[in-house]
Short mmCIF file of C-alpha atoms in Angstrom, two decimals:
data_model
loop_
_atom_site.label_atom_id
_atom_site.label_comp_id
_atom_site.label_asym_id
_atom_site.label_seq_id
_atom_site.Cartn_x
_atom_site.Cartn_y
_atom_site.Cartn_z
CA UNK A 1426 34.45 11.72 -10.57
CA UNK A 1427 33.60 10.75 -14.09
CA UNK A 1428 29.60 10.31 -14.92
CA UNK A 1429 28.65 9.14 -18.13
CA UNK A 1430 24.68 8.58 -18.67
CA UNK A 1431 22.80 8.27 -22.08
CA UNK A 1432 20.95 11.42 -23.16
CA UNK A 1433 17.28 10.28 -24.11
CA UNK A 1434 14.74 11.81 -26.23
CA UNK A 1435 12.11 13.48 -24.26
CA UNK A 1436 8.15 12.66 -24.58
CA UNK A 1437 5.79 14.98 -25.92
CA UNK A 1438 4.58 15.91 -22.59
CA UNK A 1439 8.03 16.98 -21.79
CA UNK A 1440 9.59 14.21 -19.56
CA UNK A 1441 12.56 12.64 -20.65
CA UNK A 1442 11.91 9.11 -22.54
CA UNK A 1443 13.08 6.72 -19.36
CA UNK A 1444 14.90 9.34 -16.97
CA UNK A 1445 15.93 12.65 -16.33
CA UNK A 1446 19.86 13.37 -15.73
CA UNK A 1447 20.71 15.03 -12.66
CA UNK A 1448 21.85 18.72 -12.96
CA UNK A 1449 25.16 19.72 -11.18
CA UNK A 1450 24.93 21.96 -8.64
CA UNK A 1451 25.21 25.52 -8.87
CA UNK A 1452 28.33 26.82 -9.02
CA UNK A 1453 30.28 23.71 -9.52
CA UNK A 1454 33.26 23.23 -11.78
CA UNK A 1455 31.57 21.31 -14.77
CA UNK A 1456 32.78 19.82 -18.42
CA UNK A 1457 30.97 18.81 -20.77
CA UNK A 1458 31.53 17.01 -24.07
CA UNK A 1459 29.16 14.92 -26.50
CA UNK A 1460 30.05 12.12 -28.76
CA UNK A 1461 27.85 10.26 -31.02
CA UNK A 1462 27.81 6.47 -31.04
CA UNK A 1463 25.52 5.06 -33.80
CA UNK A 1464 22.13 7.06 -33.07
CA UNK A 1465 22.37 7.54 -29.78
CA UNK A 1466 24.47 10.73 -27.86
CA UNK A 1467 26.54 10.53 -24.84
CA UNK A 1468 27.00 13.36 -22.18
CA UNK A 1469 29.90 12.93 -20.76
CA UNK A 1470 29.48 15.27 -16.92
CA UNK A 1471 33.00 16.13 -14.64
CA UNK A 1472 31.72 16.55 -11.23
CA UNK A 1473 33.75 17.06 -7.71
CA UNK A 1474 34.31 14.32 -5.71
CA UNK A 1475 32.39 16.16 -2.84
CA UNK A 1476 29.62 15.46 -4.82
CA UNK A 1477 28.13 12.31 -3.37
CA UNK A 1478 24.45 12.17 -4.42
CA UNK A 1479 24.81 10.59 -7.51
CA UNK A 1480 23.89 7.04 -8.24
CA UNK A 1481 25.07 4.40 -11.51
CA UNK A 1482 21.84 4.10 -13.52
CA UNK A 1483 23.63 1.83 -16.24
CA UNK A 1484 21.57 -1.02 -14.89
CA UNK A 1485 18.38 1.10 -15.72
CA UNK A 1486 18.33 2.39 -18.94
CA UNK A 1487 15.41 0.24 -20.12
CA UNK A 1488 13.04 0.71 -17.02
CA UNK A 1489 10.32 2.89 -18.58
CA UNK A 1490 9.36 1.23 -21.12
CA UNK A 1491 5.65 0.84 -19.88
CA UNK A 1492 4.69 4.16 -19.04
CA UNK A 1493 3.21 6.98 -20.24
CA UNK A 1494 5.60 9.84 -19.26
CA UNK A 1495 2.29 11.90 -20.57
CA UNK A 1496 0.42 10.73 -17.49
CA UNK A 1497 3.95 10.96 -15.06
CA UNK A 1498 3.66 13.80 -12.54
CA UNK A 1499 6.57 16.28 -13.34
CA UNK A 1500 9.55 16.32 -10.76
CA UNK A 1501 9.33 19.95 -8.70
CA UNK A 1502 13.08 19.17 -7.19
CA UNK A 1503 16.10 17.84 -8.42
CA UNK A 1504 16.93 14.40 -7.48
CA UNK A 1505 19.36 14.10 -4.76
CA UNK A 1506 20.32 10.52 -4.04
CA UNK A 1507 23.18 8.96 -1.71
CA UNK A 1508 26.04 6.82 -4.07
CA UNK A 1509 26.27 4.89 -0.83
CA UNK A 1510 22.37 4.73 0.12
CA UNK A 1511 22.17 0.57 -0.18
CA UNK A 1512 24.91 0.26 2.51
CA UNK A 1513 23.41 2.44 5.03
CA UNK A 1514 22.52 1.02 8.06
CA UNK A 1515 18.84 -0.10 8.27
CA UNK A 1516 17.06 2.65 10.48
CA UNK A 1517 19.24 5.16 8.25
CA UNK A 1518 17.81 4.25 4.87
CA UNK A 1519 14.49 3.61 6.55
CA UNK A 1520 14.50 7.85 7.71
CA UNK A 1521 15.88 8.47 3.78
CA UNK A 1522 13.07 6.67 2.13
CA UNK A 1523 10.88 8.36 4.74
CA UNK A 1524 12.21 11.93 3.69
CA UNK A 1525 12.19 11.00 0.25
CA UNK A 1526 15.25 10.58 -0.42
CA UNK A 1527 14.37 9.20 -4.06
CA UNK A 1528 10.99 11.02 -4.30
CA UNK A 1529 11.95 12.46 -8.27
CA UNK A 1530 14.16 10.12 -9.62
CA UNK A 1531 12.86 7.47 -11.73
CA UNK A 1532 16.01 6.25 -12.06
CA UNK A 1533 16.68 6.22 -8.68
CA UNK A 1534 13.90 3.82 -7.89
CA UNK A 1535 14.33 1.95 -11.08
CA UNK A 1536 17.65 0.89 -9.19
CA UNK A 1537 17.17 0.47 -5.66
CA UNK A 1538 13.29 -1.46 -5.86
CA UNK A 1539 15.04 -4.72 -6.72
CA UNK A 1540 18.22 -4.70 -4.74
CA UNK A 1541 15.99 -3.34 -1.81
CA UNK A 1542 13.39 -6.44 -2.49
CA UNK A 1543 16.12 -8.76 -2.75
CA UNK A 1544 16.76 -8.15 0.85
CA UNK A 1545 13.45 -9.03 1.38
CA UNK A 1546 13.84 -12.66 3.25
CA UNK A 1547 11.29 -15.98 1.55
CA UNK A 1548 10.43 -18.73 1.11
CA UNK A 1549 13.37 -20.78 -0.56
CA UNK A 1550 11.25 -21.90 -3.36
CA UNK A 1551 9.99 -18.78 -4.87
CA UNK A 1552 9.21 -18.46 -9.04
CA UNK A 1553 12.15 -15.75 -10.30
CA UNK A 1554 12.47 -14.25 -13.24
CA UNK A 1555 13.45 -17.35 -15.34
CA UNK A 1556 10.40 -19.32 -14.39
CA UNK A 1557 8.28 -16.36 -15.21
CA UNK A 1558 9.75 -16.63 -18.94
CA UNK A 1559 9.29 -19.90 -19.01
CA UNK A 1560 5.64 -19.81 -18.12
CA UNK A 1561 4.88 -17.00 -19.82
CA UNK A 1562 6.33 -18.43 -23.09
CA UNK A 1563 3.97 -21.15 -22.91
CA UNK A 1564 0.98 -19.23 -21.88
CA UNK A 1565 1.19 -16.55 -24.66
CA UNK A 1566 3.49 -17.81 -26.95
CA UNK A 1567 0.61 -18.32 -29.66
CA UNK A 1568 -2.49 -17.03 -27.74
CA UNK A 1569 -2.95 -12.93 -26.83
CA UNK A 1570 -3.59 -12.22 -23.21
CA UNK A 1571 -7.21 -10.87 -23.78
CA UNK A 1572 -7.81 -15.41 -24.30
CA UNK A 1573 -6.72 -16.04 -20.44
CA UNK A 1574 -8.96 -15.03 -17.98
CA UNK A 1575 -7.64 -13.08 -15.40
CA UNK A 1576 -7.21 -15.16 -12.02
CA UNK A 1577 -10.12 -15.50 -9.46
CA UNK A 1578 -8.46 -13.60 -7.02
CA UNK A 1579 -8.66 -10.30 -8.67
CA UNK A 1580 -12.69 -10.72 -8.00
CA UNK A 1581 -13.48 -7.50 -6.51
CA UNK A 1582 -10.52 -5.85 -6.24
CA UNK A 1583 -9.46 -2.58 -8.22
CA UNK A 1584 -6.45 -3.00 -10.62
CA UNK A 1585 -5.43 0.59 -11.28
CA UNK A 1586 -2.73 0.94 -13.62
CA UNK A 1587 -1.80 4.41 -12.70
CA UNK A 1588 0.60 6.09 -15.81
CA UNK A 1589 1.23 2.99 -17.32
CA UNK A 1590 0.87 3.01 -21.11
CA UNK A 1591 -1.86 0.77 -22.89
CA UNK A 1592 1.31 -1.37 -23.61
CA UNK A 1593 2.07 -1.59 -19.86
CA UNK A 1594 -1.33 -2.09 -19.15
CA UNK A 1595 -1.15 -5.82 -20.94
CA UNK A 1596 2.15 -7.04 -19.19
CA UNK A 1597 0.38 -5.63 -16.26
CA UNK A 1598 -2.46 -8.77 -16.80
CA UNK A 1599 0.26 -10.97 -17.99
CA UNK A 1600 1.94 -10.91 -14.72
CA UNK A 1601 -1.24 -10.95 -12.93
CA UNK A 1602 -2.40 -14.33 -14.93
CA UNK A 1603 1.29 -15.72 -14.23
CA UNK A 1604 1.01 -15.06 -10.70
CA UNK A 1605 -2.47 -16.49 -10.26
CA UNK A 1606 -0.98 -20.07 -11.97
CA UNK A 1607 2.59 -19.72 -9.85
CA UNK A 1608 0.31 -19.08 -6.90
CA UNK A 1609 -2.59 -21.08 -6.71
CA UNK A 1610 -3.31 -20.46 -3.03
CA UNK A 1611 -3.97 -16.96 -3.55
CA UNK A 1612 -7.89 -16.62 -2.99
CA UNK A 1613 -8.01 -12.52 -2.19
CA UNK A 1614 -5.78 -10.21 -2.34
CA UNK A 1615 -6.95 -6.66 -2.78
CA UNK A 1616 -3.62 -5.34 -2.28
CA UNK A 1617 -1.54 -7.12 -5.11
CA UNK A 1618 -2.66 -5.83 -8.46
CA UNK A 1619 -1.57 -2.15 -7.48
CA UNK A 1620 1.82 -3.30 -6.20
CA UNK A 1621 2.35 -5.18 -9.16
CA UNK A 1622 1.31 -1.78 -11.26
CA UNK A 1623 3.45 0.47 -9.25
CA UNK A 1624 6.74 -1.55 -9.43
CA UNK A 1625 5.92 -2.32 -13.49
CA UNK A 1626 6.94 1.36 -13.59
CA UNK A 1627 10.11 1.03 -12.47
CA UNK A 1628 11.04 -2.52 -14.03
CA UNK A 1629 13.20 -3.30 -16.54
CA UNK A 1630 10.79 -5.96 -18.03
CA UNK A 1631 8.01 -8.04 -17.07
CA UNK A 1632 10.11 -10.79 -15.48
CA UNK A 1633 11.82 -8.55 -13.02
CA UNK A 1634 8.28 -6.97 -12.07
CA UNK A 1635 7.14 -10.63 -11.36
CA UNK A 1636 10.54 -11.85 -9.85
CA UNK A 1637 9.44 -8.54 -7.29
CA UNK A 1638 5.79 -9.28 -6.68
CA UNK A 1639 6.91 -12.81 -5.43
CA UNK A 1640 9.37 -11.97 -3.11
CA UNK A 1641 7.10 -10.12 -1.41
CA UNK A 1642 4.17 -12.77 -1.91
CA UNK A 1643 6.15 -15.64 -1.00
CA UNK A 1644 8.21 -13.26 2.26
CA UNK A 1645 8.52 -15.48 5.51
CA UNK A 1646 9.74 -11.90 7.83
CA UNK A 1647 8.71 -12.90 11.52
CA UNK A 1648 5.97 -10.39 12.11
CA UNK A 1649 6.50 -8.36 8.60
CA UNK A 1650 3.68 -9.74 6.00
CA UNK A 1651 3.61 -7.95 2.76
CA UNK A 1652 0.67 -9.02 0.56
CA UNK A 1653 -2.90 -10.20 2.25
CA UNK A 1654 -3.21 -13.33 0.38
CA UNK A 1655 -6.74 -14.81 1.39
CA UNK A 1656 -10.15 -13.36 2.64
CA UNK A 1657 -9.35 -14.04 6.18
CA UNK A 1658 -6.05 -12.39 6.22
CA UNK A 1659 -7.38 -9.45 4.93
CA UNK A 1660 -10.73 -9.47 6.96
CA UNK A 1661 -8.34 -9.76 10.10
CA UNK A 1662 -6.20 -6.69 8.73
CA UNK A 1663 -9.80 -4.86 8.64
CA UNK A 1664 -10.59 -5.38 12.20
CA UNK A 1665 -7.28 -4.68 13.21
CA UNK A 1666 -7.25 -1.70 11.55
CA UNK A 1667 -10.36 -0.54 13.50
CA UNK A 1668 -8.74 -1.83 16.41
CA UNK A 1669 -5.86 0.96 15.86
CA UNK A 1670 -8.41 3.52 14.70
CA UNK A 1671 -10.66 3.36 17.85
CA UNK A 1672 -7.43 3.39 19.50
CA UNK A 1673 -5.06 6.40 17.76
CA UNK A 1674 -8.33 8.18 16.06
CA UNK A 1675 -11.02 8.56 18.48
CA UNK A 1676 -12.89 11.77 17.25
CA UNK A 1677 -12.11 10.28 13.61
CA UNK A 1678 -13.87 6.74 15.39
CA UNK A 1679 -16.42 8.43 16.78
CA UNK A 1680 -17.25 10.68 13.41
CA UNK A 1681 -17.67 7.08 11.37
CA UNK A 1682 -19.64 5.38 14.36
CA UNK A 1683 -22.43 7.81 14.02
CA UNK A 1684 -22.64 8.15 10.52
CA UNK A 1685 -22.31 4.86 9.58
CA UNK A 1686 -24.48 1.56 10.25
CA UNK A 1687 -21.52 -0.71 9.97
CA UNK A 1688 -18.69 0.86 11.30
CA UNK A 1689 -16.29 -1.97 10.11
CA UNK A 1690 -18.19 -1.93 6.41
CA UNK A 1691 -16.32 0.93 6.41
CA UNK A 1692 -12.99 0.22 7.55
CA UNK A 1693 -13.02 -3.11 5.37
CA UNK A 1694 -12.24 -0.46 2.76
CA UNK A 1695 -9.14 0.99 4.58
CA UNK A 1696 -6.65 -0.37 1.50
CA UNK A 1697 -8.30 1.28 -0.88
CA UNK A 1698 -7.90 4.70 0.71
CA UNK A 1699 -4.19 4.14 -0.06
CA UNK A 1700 -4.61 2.10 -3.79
CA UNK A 1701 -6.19 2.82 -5.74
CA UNK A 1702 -7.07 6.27 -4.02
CA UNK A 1703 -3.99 8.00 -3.79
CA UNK A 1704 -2.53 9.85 -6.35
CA UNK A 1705 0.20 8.21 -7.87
CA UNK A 1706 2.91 10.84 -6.71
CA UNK A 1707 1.58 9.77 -3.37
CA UNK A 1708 1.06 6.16 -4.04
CA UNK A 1709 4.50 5.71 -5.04
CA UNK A 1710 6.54 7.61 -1.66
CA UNK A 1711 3.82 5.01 0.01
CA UNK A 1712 5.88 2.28 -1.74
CA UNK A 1713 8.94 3.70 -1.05
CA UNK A 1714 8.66 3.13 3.05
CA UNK A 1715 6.08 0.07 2.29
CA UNK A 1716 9.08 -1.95 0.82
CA UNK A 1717 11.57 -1.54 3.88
CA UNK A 1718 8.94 -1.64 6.61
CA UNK A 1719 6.42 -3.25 5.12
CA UNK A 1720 2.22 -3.70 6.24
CA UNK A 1721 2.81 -1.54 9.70
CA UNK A 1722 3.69 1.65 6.94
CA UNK A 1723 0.23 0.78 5.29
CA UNK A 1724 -1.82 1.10 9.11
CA UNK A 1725 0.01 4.44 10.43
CA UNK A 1726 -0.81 6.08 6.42
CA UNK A 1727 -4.13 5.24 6.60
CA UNK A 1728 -4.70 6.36 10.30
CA UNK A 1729 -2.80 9.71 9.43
CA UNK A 1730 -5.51 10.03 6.60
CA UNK A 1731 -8.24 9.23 9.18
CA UNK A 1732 -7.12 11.77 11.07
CA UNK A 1733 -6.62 14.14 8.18
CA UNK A 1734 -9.97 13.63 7.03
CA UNK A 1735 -11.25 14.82 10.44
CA UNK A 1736 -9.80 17.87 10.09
CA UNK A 1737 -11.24 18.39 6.77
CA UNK A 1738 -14.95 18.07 8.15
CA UNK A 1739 -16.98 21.15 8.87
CA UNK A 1740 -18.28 22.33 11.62
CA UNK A 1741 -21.54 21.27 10.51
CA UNK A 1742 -20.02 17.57 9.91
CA UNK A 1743 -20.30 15.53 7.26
CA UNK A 1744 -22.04 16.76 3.69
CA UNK A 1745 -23.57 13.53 3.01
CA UNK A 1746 -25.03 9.97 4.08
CA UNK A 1747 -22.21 7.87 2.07
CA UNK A 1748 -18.92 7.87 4.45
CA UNK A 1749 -17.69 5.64 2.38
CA UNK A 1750 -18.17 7.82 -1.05
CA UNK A 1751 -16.62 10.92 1.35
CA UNK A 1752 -13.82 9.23 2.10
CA UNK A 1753 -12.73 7.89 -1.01
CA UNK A 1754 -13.63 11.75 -2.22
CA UNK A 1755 -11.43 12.83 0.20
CA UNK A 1756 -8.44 10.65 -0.20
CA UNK A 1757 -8.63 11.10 -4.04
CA UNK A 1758 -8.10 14.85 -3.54
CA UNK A 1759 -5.55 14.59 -0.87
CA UNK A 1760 -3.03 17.40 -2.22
CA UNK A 1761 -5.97 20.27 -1.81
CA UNK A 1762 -5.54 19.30 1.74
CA UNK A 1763 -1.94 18.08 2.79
CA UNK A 1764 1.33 17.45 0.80
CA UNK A 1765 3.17 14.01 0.78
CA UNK A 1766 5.59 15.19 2.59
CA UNK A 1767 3.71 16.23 5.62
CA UNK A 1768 1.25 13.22 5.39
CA UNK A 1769 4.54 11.10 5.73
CA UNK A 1770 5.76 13.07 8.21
CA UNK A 1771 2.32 12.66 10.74
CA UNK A 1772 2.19 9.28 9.78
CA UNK A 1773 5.38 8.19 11.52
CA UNK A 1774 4.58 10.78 14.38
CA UNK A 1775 1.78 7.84 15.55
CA UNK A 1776 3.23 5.86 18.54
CA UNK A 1777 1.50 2.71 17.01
CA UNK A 1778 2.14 -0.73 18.31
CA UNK A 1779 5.18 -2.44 17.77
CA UNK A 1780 5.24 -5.03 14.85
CA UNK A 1781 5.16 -8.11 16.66
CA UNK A 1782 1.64 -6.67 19.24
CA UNK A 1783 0.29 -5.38 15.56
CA UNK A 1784 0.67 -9.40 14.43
CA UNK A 1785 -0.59 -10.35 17.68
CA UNK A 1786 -3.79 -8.28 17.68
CA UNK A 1787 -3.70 -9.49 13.59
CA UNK A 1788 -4.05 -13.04 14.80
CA UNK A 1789 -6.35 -12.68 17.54
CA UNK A 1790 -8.83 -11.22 14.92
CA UNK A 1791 -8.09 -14.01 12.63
CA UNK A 1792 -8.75 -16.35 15.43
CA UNK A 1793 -12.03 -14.75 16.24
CA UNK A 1794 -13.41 -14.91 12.56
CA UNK A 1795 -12.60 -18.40 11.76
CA UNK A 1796 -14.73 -19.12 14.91
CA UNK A 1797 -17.48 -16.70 13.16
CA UNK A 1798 -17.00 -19.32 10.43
CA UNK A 1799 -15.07 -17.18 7.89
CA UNK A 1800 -12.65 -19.35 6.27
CA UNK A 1801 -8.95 -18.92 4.06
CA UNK A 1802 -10.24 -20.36 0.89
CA UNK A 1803 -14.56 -19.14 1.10
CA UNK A 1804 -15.25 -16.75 -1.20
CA UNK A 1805 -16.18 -13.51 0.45
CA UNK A 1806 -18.64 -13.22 2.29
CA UNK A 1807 -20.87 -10.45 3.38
CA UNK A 1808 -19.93 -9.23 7.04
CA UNK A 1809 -22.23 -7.28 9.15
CA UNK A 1810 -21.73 -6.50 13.25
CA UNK A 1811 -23.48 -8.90 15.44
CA UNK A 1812 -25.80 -6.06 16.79
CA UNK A 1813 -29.50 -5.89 14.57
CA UNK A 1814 -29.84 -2.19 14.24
CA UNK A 1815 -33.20 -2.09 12.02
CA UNK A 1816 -34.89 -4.32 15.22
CA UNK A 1817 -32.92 -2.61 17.90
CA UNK A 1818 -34.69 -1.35 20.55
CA UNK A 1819 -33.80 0.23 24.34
CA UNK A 1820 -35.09 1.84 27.22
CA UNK A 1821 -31.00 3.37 27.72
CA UNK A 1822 -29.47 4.03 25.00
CA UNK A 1823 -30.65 5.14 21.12
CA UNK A 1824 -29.59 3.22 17.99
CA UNK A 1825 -26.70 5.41 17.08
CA UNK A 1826 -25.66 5.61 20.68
CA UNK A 1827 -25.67 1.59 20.58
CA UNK A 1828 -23.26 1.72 17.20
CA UNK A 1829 -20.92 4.12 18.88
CA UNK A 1830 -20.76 2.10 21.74
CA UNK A 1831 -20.64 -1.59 19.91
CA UNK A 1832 -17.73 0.52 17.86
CA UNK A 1833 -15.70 0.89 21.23
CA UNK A 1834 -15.06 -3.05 21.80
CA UNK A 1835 -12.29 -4.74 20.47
CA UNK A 1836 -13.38 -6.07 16.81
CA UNK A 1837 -12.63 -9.96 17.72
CA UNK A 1838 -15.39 -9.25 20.37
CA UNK A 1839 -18.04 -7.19 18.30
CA UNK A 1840 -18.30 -10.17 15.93
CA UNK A 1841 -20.77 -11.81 18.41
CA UNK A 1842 -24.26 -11.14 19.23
CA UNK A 1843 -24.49 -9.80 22.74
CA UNK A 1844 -26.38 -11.49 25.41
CA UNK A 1845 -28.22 -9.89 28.10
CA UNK A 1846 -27.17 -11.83 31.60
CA UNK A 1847 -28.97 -9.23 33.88
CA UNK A 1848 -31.83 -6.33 34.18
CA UNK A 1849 -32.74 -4.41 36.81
CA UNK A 1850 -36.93 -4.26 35.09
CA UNK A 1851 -36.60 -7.86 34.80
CA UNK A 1852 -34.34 -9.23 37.85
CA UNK A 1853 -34.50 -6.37 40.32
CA UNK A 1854 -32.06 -4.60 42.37
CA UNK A 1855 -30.90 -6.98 45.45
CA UNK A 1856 -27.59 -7.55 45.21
CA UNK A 1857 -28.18 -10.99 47.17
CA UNK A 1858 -29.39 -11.93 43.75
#
C-alpha cells in the first residue's frame, strides 16, 4: 500500500500543526522519499498490505485550525485505527469507540465525527452547512461577533472552550448565535455549547461544526435524544438521573441524601460533572461513545463517576458541607483517581435500563413536572423537594433520616408534598377503623 500524507510544521509546544502521522510498526519493511511541492513537503510511506490500521486523512488536512495544540494533551500511544472502521457492523464500532479505538488521532476523529453524524437520522428540514454561510454572511458580514448577543439559551450554562485558540473561541460564539436564530425553540440547553466546542476541534470550518450540532439538535432516533433542548427536558433528565442513581448507586445515594438538603439540587448538576468538568482528554473519549449511542452513554458515565467518587471518600466521609463544590472537585481531578480507560470500562459494566424504559421513566418525570407547573418555554425556575426541612418536625424519624427516606421514592413522586392519611396518636389503633 502506498500512503502519502502532508508533513506539517509542529507547534511550539511540540504537537504537530493539524495532525501527527502514524509511525510504521517496528520492524516493518519501510521507504521513504520526500519531494517538495511549492512550500510544502510530502512524505511519501511504503507500508505492507497486512497493515490495516491506517485511515485517508486527505479530507482533513484543514481540521485544526482552531486549536491551540499548546493546550492539546500529548498522545501517550500511537494511533491505531481500522481502514475499514465506518463499515463495521454497528455493535462492532460501538465496542471500538468504547476501547478507543481513535483515542490519539486527531485525524482520526477529524474524519469519522461527520460521516459518523451523518448517520445520525433528523428531521428532513435541518440548516446544513450552506445555510449556515448564508446566515452567517449576513450576520457578520459588516458587524464583529462581540455586537450580537449571545442567544438566551446559553443563560446559565457553562461554555467551556477547552484547547481551542482565542480564534476558535469566536467561531465558537458565531455558531452559538447562528444556532440560537436557526433554532428559535431552544429555551435551555446546558449541554450544547460544550458539544459544539468539542466537535469545533475536529472541524474543518465553522459550517461543518454547525452542519454537526444540528444533526444532533434536530435528531428524530425513537428513544435516542441527543441535546436537552428546553428546561423541562432537562429537569426530567435530572430526576431521571436520580432515579438511576438511587437505583445503580445506593451507598453513593445514600452519601448525598445525608449531606445534602436537596438531594435532587444536586443531581440537577449531573451534566456538568461530565462538561465542563472533565478533562478534555476525557471529555472527548465521552464524545466518542456519546455520538453512536447517544444520552444513555451520558447516564452510565456519570453513575460510574458517582460511584467512583464513593470510593474516593474517607472513612471519616466527606471533608466539607458543599457536595456540590466536592463533586465538581472531584470530577475535575479525575486522573489522580481513575484513567479513561477504566472509567469507560465500569461505565458500560452498569446493567442500566434499556433505551426505550430510560425514555419511559424520562417521560414519566416530564409528565410529573408539567403537572408541578414547570413548563417547555418558562424560564428556570428554582426547584426544591416538596418536603419543608427547616419546619420539619417528628416523633419517628429525624430530619436527615426524613431526606434519606424522601430520597428513596421515585422523583415524579417526591415532587409533591406528602399528606398524612393516618396516626396511631391521633386515630388510634383499631383496625375496625
Amino acid at each position: 500500500m502506498l500512503q502519502v500524507g502532508l508533513s506539517l510544521p509542529r507547534s511550539p509546544g511540540g504537537a504537530a500543526g493539524a495532525f501527527p502521522m502514524a509511525e510504521p510498526a517496528a520492524g516493518e519493511n519501510t521507504g521513504t522519499g520526500r519531494e517538495v511541492l511549492g512550500s510544502s513537503s510530502v512524505t511519501i510511506v511504503v507500508t505492507s498490505e497486512a497493515d490495516t490500521w491506517d485511515i485517508d486523512t486527505s479530507s482533513c488536512l484543514r481540521c485544526g485550525q482552531f486549536v491551540d495544540w499548546d493546550k492539546m494533551p500529548e498522545p501517550q500511544q500511537p494511533a491505531q485505527i481500522l481502514r475499514d472502521v465506518l463499515s463495521r457492523p454497528p455493535k462492532e464500532l460501538k465496542r471500538l469507540a468504547r476501547e478507543g479505538c481513535w483515542a490519539w488521532s486527531h485525524a482520526g476523529r477529524a474524519r469519522l465525527y461527520p460521516r459518523l453524524i451523518q448517520q445520525v437520522s433528523c428531521r428532513l428540514v435541518t440548516p446544513d452547512a450552506l445555510v449556515y454561510r448564508d446566515v452567517a454572511g449576513r450576520l457578520f458580514g459588516k458587524l464583529s461577533v462581540s455586537s450580537h448577543p449571545l442567544p438566551e439559551f446559553l443563560e446559565g450554562c457553562p461554555m467551556p472552550t477547552y484547547c481551542l485558540s482565542p480564534h476558535g473561541v469566536t467561531a465558537l460564539k458565531k455558531i452559538l448565535i447562528c444556532v440560537g436564530s436557526l433554532f428559535p425553540d431552544i429555551t435551555h440547553s446546558p449541554l450544547l455549547p460544550a458539544l459544539a466546542a468539542l466537535l469545533l476541534h475536529y472541524s474543518e470550518d465553522e459550517a461543518q461544526c454547525f452542519e454537526s450540532v444540528s444533526r444532533l439538535i434536530a435528531s428524530n432516533a425513537p428513544h435516542a435524544g441527543y441535546i436537552d433542548q428546553s428546561f423541562l427536558a432537562h429537569q426530567a433528565s435530572c430526576m431521571t438521573f436520580g432515579d438511576l442513581a438511587n437505583k445503580h448507586c445506593p451507598a453513593a445515594h445514600k452519601l448525598i441524601a445525608g449531606s445534602a438538603e436537596n438531594v435532587l439540587e444536586v443531581y440537577s448538576e449531573w451534566l456538568s460533572w461530565l462538561f465542563p468538568g472533565l478533562p478534555f482528554g476525557y471529555a472527548v473519549r465521552v464524545l466518542d461513545v456519546f455520538l453512536l449511542e447517544g444520552q444513555k452513554v451520558l447516564y452510565r458515565i456519570a453513575l460510574a463517576l458517582l460511584k467512583q467518587f464513593r470510593l474516593s471518600v474517607t472513612p471519616a466521609g466527606l471533608q466539607g458541607s458543599d457536595i456540590k463544590a466536592e463533586l465538581q472537585a472531584f470530577v475535575r481531578n479525575i486522573a489522580e483517581h481513575v484513567t479513561v480507560d477504566k472509567l469507560l470500562e465500569r461505565a458500560f459494566s452498569i446493567r442500566l435500563f434499556s433505551r426505550k424504559e430510560i425514555w419511559l421513566l424520562q417521560m414519566a418525570n416530564r409528565k410529573a413536572l408539567v403537572e408541578r407547573g414547570i413548563t417547555v418555554v418558562q424560564r428556570r425556575p428554582s426547584f426544591h423537594l416538596a418536603v419543608d426541612m427547616q419546619n420539619f418536625s417528628s416523633s419517628t424519624v429525624t430530619a436527615q433520616e426524613m431526606r434519606l427516606i424522601w430520597s428513596w421514592i421515585p422523583e415524579r413522586f417526591s415532587l409533591f408534598p406528602p399528606l398524612l392519611l393516618f396516626s396511631t396518636s391521633k386515630d388510634g389503633c383499631s383496625l375496625q377503623r
